[in-house]
Amino acid sequence: MWAETGGPARAARASRILDIDGGAVGGDAVRMNLAELLVTLALLGLTLAGLFTCLDHGQRAYAIGAARVESQQRARIALERLAHEIRGAGAGGDAFDAISVAEPERIVLQADLDGDGAAAGRGETIAWRLAGAVLRRDAGGGAQPVVEGVLRLRLEYLDFAGRPTRVPGKVRTVVITLTTEGGQPGAVGATTLTTRVGLRNRPGRPSGVTGAIKSDAEQ
């Protein structure tokens, strides 16, 4: 029966057909030598190195973006608060100056909140100043930090005609420029914001000058 069907010869042919490279199956597993293994590991290392480099660049880009957003938020909050108080300075009367100190990195604001005709009560005099890298606000209870990481604060004062002035009683507009750094000190992503604020309670009509003068508003 075996001879009639050609069992041995057919089995040998089937073995050769299934073994594509014609070699022994057992020998295929030991053909990779040390050099080929090292080459494979080197290629794998290069691939992983490229992948890790891409991930590192992505993380750095995300950190820069997050630092920039944080810097913008901190600067905007501080700028809006300072602008709001400058705009409201001089409320309650005109027997006192709305701004009593007008310096490039320090401003002192006054308002009559209790209606006594003077700006002498608690909370009626507010001082803003840059101390190191911290913007501080003092309303009578000590200088409290408003925002840290300030690289630059510049206050410019203009009179009713838009001319620069250092005389507090003549100030009608304040130009604020605030620059804060992103994230931690030395980090990238610094943000600079600038705005112009007009004194709402000082319409810009000094003694001896007639005519309606428009106050500048925040840009």
mmCIF file of C-alpha atoms in Angstrom:
data_model
loop_
_atom_site.group_PDB
_atom_site.id
_atom_site.type_symbol
_atom_site.label_atom_id
_atom_site.label_comp_id
_atom_site.label_asym_id
_atom_site.label_seq_id
_atom_site.Cartn_x
_atom_site.Cartn_y
_atom_site.Cartn_z
ATOM 1 C CA MET A 1 0.000 0.000 0.000
ATOM 2 C CA TRP A 2 2.799 2.395 0.917
ATOM 3 C CA ALA A 3 4.761 1.531 -2.202
ATOM 4 C CA GLU A 4 1.734 2.030 -4.437
ATOM 5 C CA THR A 5 1.038 5.538 -3.212
ATOM 6 C CA GLY A 6 4.730 6.557 -3.253
ATOM 7 C CA GLY A 7 4.642 7.484 0.414
ATOM 8 C CA PRO A 8 8.370 8.183 1.059
ATOM 9 C CA ALA A 9 8.952 10.126 -2.145
ATOM 10 C CA ARG A 10 5.775 12.221 -1.737
ATOM 11 C CA ALA A 11 6.640 13.010 1.877
ATOM 12 C CA ALA A 12 10.121 14.148 0.850
ATOM 13 C CA ARG A 13 8.705 16.403 -1.868
ATOM 14 C CA ALA A 14 6.173 17.900 0.564
ATOM 15 C CA SER A 15 8.971 18.612 3.019
ATOM 16 C CA ARG A 16 10.992 20.419 0.362
ATOM 17 C CA ILE A 17 7.951 22.445 -0.720
ATOM 18 C CA LEU A 18 7.110 23.575 2.798
ATOM 19 C CA ASP A 19 10.727 24.471 3.596
ATOM 20 C CA ILE A 20 10.987 27.505 1.320
ATOM 21 C CA ASP A 21 14.736 28.116 1.637
ATOM 22 C CA GLY A 22 15.494 24.453 1.340
ATOM 23 C CA GLY A 23 17.470 24.381 4.562
ATOM 24 C CA ALA A 24 16.907 22.468 7.738
ATOM 25 C CA VAL A 25 14.304 24.029 9.997
ATOM 26 C CA GLY A 26 16.403 23.487 13.064
ATOM 27 C CA GLY A 27 19.311 25.422 11.564
ATOM 28 C CA ASP A 28 17.230 28.586 10.900
ATOM 29 C CA ALA A 29 17.008 29.465 14.589
ATOM 30 C CA VAL A 30 20.787 29.727 15.070
ATOM 31 C CA ARG A 31 21.758 31.653 11.947
ATOM 32 C CA MET A 32 21.746 35.162 13.603
ATOM 33 C CA ASN A 33 25.298 35.832 14.756
ATOM 34 C CA LEU A 34 26.613 38.439 17.216
ATOM 35 C CA ALA A 35 27.249 41.114 14.582
ATOM 36 C CA GLU A 36 23.674 40.985 13.338
ATOM 37 C CA LEU A 37 22.390 41.195 16.898
ATOM 38 C CA LEU A 38 24.495 44.286 17.571
ATOM 39 C CA VAL A 39 23.293 45.946 14.384
ATOM 40 C CA THR A 40 19.682 45.248 15.341
ATOM 41 C CA LEU A 41 20.181 46.698 18.807
ATOM 42 C CA ALA A 42 21.893 49.776 17.352
ATOM 43 C CA LEU A 43 19.002 50.428 14.985
ATOM 44 C CA LEU A 44 16.530 49.982 17.825
ATOM 45 C CA GLY A 45 18.520 52.418 19.950
ATOM 46 C CA LEU A 46 18.529 55.041 17.205
ATOM 47 C CA THR A 47 14.778 54.688 16.760
ATOM 48 C CA LEU A 48 14.118 55.073 20.481
ATOM 49 C CA ALA A 49 16.487 58.041 20.704
ATOM 50 C CA GLY A 50 14.598 59.825 17.937
ATOM 51 C CA LEU A 51 11.303 59.081 19.644
ATOM 52 C CA PHE A 52 12.486 60.413 22.999
ATOM 53 C CA THR A 53 13.872 63.560 21.297
ATOM 54 C CA CYS A 54 10.484 64.251 19.724
ATOM 55 C CA LEU A 55 8.764 63.755 23.072
ATOM 56 C CA ASP A 56 11.214 66.092 24.800
ATOM 57 C CA HIS A 57 10.652 68.813 22.197
ATOM 58 C CA GLY A 58 6.911 68.417 22.603
ATOM 59 C CA GLN A 59 7.131 68.761 26.372
ATOM 60 C CA ARG A 60 9.323 71.863 26.046
ATOM 61 C CA ALA A 61 6.882 73.465 23.623
ATOM 62 C CA TYR A 62 4.003 72.732 25.992
ATOM 63 C CA ALA A 63 5.922 74.190 28.951
ATOM 64 C CA ILE A 64 6.694 77.376 26.994
ATOM 65 C CA GLY A 65 3.064 77.771 25.977
ATOM 66 C CA ALA A 66 1.790 77.156 29.511
ATOM 67 C CA ALA A 67 4.304 79.640 30.946
ATOM 68 C CA ARG A 68 3.262 82.263 28.427
ATOM 69 C CA VAL A 69 -0.436 81.813 29.238
ATOM 70 C CA GLU A 70 0.270 82.016 32.971
ATOM 71 C CA SER A 71 2.371 85.144 32.478
ATOM 72 C CA GLN A 72 -0.359 86.821 30.451
ATOM 73 C CA GLN A 73 -3.025 86.015 33.032
ATOM 74 C CA ARG A 74 -0.983 87.324 35.953
ATOM 75 C CA ALA A 75 0.003 90.482 34.111
ATOM 76 C CA ARG A 76 -3.537 91.160 32.931
ATOM 77 C CA ILE A 77 -5.051 90.754 36.411
ATOM 78 C CA ALA A 78 -2.504 93.113 37.968
ATOM 79 C CA LEU A 79 -2.844 95.646 35.167
ATOM 80 C CA GLU A 80 -6.642 95.686 35.326
ATOM 81 C CA ARG A 81 -6.623 96.209 39.084
ATOM 82 C CA LEU A 82 -4.106 99.047 38.922
ATOM 83 C CA ALA A 83 -5.961 100.689 36.023
ATOM 84 C CA HIS A 84 -9.262 100.451 37.880
ATOM 85 C CA GLU A 85 -7.855 102.244 40.927
ATOM 86 C CA ILE A 86 -6.138 104.920 38.849
ATOM 87 C CA ARG A 87 -9.384 105.553 36.996
ATOM 88 C CA GLY A 88 -11.236 106.009 40.290
ATOM 89 C CA ALA A 89 -8.610 108.189 41.958
ATOM 90 C CA GLY A 90 -9.822 111.606 43.086
ATOM 91 C CA ALA A 91 -13.343 110.435 43.887
ATOM 92 C CA GLY A 92 -15.220 112.418 46.514
ATOM 93 C CA GLY A 93 -13.992 115.934 45.777
ATOM 94 C CA ASP A 94 -11.317 118.132 44.295
ATOM 95 C CA ALA A 95 -9.798 119.560 47.458
ATOM 96 C CA PHE A 96 -6.900 117.104 47.143
ATOM 97 C CA ASP A 97 -4.776 115.671 44.344
ATOM 98 C CA ALA A 98 -5.987 112.418 42.828
ATOM 99 C CA ILE A 99 -2.327 111.362 42.549
ATOM 100 C CA SER A 100 0.021 112.487 45.298
ATOM 101 C CA VAL A 101 3.160 110.674 44.089
ATOM 102 C CA ALA A 102 3.967 110.192 40.403
ATOM 103 C CA GLU A 103 7.191 108.209 39.925
ATOM 104 C CA PRO A 104 8.253 105.794 37.154
ATOM 105 C CA GLU A 105 7.846 102.731 39.412
ATOM 106 C CA ARG A 106 5.632 104.114 42.167
ATOM 107 C CA ILE A 107 2.260 105.816 42.269
ATOM 108 C CA VAL A 108 0.146 106.956 45.225
ATOM 109 C CA LEU A 109 -3.590 107.420 44.663
ATOM 110 C CA GLN A 110 -6.080 109.325 46.819
ATOM 111 C CA ALA A 111 -9.858 109.356 47.142
ATOM 112 C CA ASP A 112 -12.407 110.612 49.670
ATOM 113 C CA LEU A 113 -14.515 107.559 50.476
ATOM 114 C CA ASP A 114 -16.194 108.800 53.662
ATOM 115 C CA GLY A 115 -17.228 112.221 52.383
ATOM 116 C CA ASP A 116 -15.264 114.303 54.887
ATOM 117 C CA GLY A 117 -13.587 116.313 52.165
ATOM 118 C CA ALA A 118 -10.139 114.802 52.697
ATOM 119 C CA ALA A 119 -8.257 111.652 51.706
ATOM 120 C CA ALA A 120 -6.975 110.827 55.170
ATOM 121 C CA GLY A 121 -8.996 107.797 56.218
ATOM 122 C CA ARG A 122 -8.069 104.137 56.044
ATOM 123 C CA GLY A 123 -8.168 102.858 52.497
ATOM 124 C CA GLU A 124 -8.341 106.363 51.019
ATOM 125 C CA THR A 125 -4.660 106.384 50.086
ATOM 126 C CA ILE A 126 -3.353 103.502 47.978
ATOM 127 C CA ALA A 127 0.279 103.103 46.987
ATOM 128 C CA TRP A 128 1.535 100.857 44.173
ATOM 129 C CA ARG A 129 5.245 100.228 43.751
ATOM 130 C CA LEU A 130 7.698 97.769 42.281
ATOM 131 C CA ALA A 131 9.920 96.202 44.937
ATOM 132 C CA GLY A 132 12.491 93.967 43.292
ATOM 133 C CA ALA A 133 10.494 91.586 41.112
ATOM 134 C CA VAL A 134 7.251 91.999 43.097
ATOM 135 C CA LEU A 135 4.502 94.505 42.392
ATOM 136 C CA ARG A 136 3.056 95.546 45.755
ATOM 137 C CA ARG A 137 -0.068 97.421 46.835
ATOM 138 C CA ASP A 138 -0.453 99.224 50.160
ATOM 139 C CA ALA A 139 -3.898 100.473 51.203
ATOM 140 C CA GLY A 140 -2.917 101.116 54.806
ATOM 141 C CA GLY A 141 -2.379 97.581 56.013
ATOM 142 C CA GLY A 142 1.136 97.090 54.714
ATOM 143 C CA ALA A 143 2.529 96.470 51.236
ATOM 144 C CA GLN A 144 0.893 93.293 49.966
ATOM 145 C CA PRO A 145 2.211 91.418 46.905
ATOM 146 C CA VAL A 146 -0.088 91.558 43.888
ATOM 147 C CA VAL A 147 2.030 89.772 41.302
ATOM 148 C CA GLU A 148 5.510 88.278 41.367
ATOM 149 C CA GLY A 149 7.990 87.775 38.561
ATOM 150 C CA VAL A 150 7.760 91.362 37.326
ATOM 151 C CA LEU A 151 10.596 92.239 34.985
ATOM 152 C CA ARG A 152 9.593 95.839 34.394
ATOM 153 C CA LEU A 153 7.038 98.429 35.501
ATOM 154 C CA ARG A 154 6.959 101.806 33.830
ATOM 155 C CA LEU A 155 4.480 104.555 34.653
ATOM 156 C CA GLU A 156 4.280 107.573 32.365
ATOM 157 C CA TYR A 157 2.242 110.624 33.311
ATOM 158 C CA LEU A 158 0.531 113.008 30.914
ATOM 159 C CA ASP A 159 -1.202 116.326 31.611
ATOM 160 C CA PHE A 160 -4.549 117.493 30.193
ATOM 161 C CA ALA A 161 -2.857 118.332 26.858
ATOM 162 C CA GLY A 162 -1.141 114.949 26.576
ATOM 163 C CA ARG A 163 2.297 116.297 27.499
ATOM 164 C CA PRO A 164 4.590 114.395 29.885
ATOM 165 C CA THR A 165 4.535 115.723 33.430
ATOM 166 C CA ARG A 166 5.966 114.825 36.806
ATOM 167 C CA VAL A 167 3.685 117.145 38.792
ATOM 168 C CA PRO A 168 1.078 114.913 40.516
ATOM 169 C CA GLY A 169 -1.648 117.561 40.506
ATOM 170 C CA LYS A 170 -1.394 117.995 36.737
ATOM 171 C CA VAL A 171 -1.638 114.322 35.830
ATOM 172 C CA ARG A 172 -4.727 113.428 33.824
ATOM 173 C CA THR A 173 -3.575 110.244 32.086
ATOM 174 C CA VAL A 174 -1.280 107.409 33.158
ATOM 175 C CA VAL A 175 0.376 105.059 30.680
ATOM 176 C CA ILE A 176 1.168 101.719 32.314
ATOM 177 C CA THR A 177 3.656 99.222 30.891
ATOM 178 C CA LEU A 178 3.984 95.940 32.785
ATOM 179 C CA THR A 179 6.289 93.070 31.841
ATOM 180 C CA THR A 180 6.157 89.745 33.669
ATOM 181 C CA GLU A 181 8.241 86.631 33.145
ATOM 182 C CA GLY A 182 6.715 83.285 32.284
ATOM 183 C CA GLY A 183 6.521 80.511 34.886
ATOM 184 C CA GLN A 184 9.540 80.529 37.183
ATOM 185 C CA PRO A 185 12.315 83.140 37.337
ATOM 186 C CA GLY A 186 14.459 82.935 34.227
ATOM 187 C CA ALA A 187 11.849 81.049 32.259
ATOM 188 C CA VAL A 188 10.842 82.004 28.758
ATOM 189 C CA GLY A 189 7.493 83.433 27.815
ATOM 190 C CA ALA A 190 7.730 87.009 29.131
ATOM 191 C CA THR A 191 4.631 89.121 28.525
ATOM 192 C CA THR A 192 4.403 92.902 28.147
ATOM 193 C CA LEU A 193 1.055 94.693 28.446
ATOM 194 C CA THR A 194 0.484 98.421 28.007
ATOM 195 C CA THR A 195 -2.607 100.508 28.639
ATOM 196 C CA ARG A 196 -3.608 104.176 28.976
ATOM 197 C CA VAL A 197 -5.883 105.194 31.829
ATOM 198 C CA GLY A 198 -7.633 108.522 32.224
ATOM 199 C CA LEU A 199 -8.584 109.906 35.627
ATOM 200 C CA ARG A 200 -12.361 109.828 35.606
ATOM 201 C CA ASN A 201 -12.716 112.281 38.497
ATOM 202 C CA ARG A 202 -10.261 114.807 37.104
ATOM 203 C CA PRO A 203 -11.748 115.928 33.769
ATOM 204 C CA GLY A 204 -8.639 117.751 32.682
ATOM 205 C CA ARG A 205 -9.497 121.409 33.247
ATOM 206 C CA PRO A 206 -6.650 122.977 35.219
ATOM 207 C CA SER A 207 -6.869 126.497 36.589
ATOM 208 C CA GLY A 208 -6.685 129.157 33.899
ATOM 209 C CA VAL A 209 -7.568 126.806 31.052
ATOM 210 C CA THR A 210 -10.999 126.829 29.486
ATOM 211 C CA GLY A 211 -12.658 124.379 27.157
ATOM 212 C CA ALA A 212 -13.731 120.779 27.427
ATOM 213 C CA ILE A 213 -10.863 118.335 27.662
ATOM 214 C CA LYS A 214 -11.464 114.628 26.997
ATOM 215 C CA SER A 215 -9.938 112.133 29.362
ATOM 216 C CA ASP A 216 -8.172 109.181 27.834
ATOM 217 C CA ALA A 217 -9.662 105.746 28.556
ATOM 218 C CA GLU A 218 -7.991 102.399 28.820
ATOM 219 C CA GLN A 219 -7.116 100.982 25.429
#
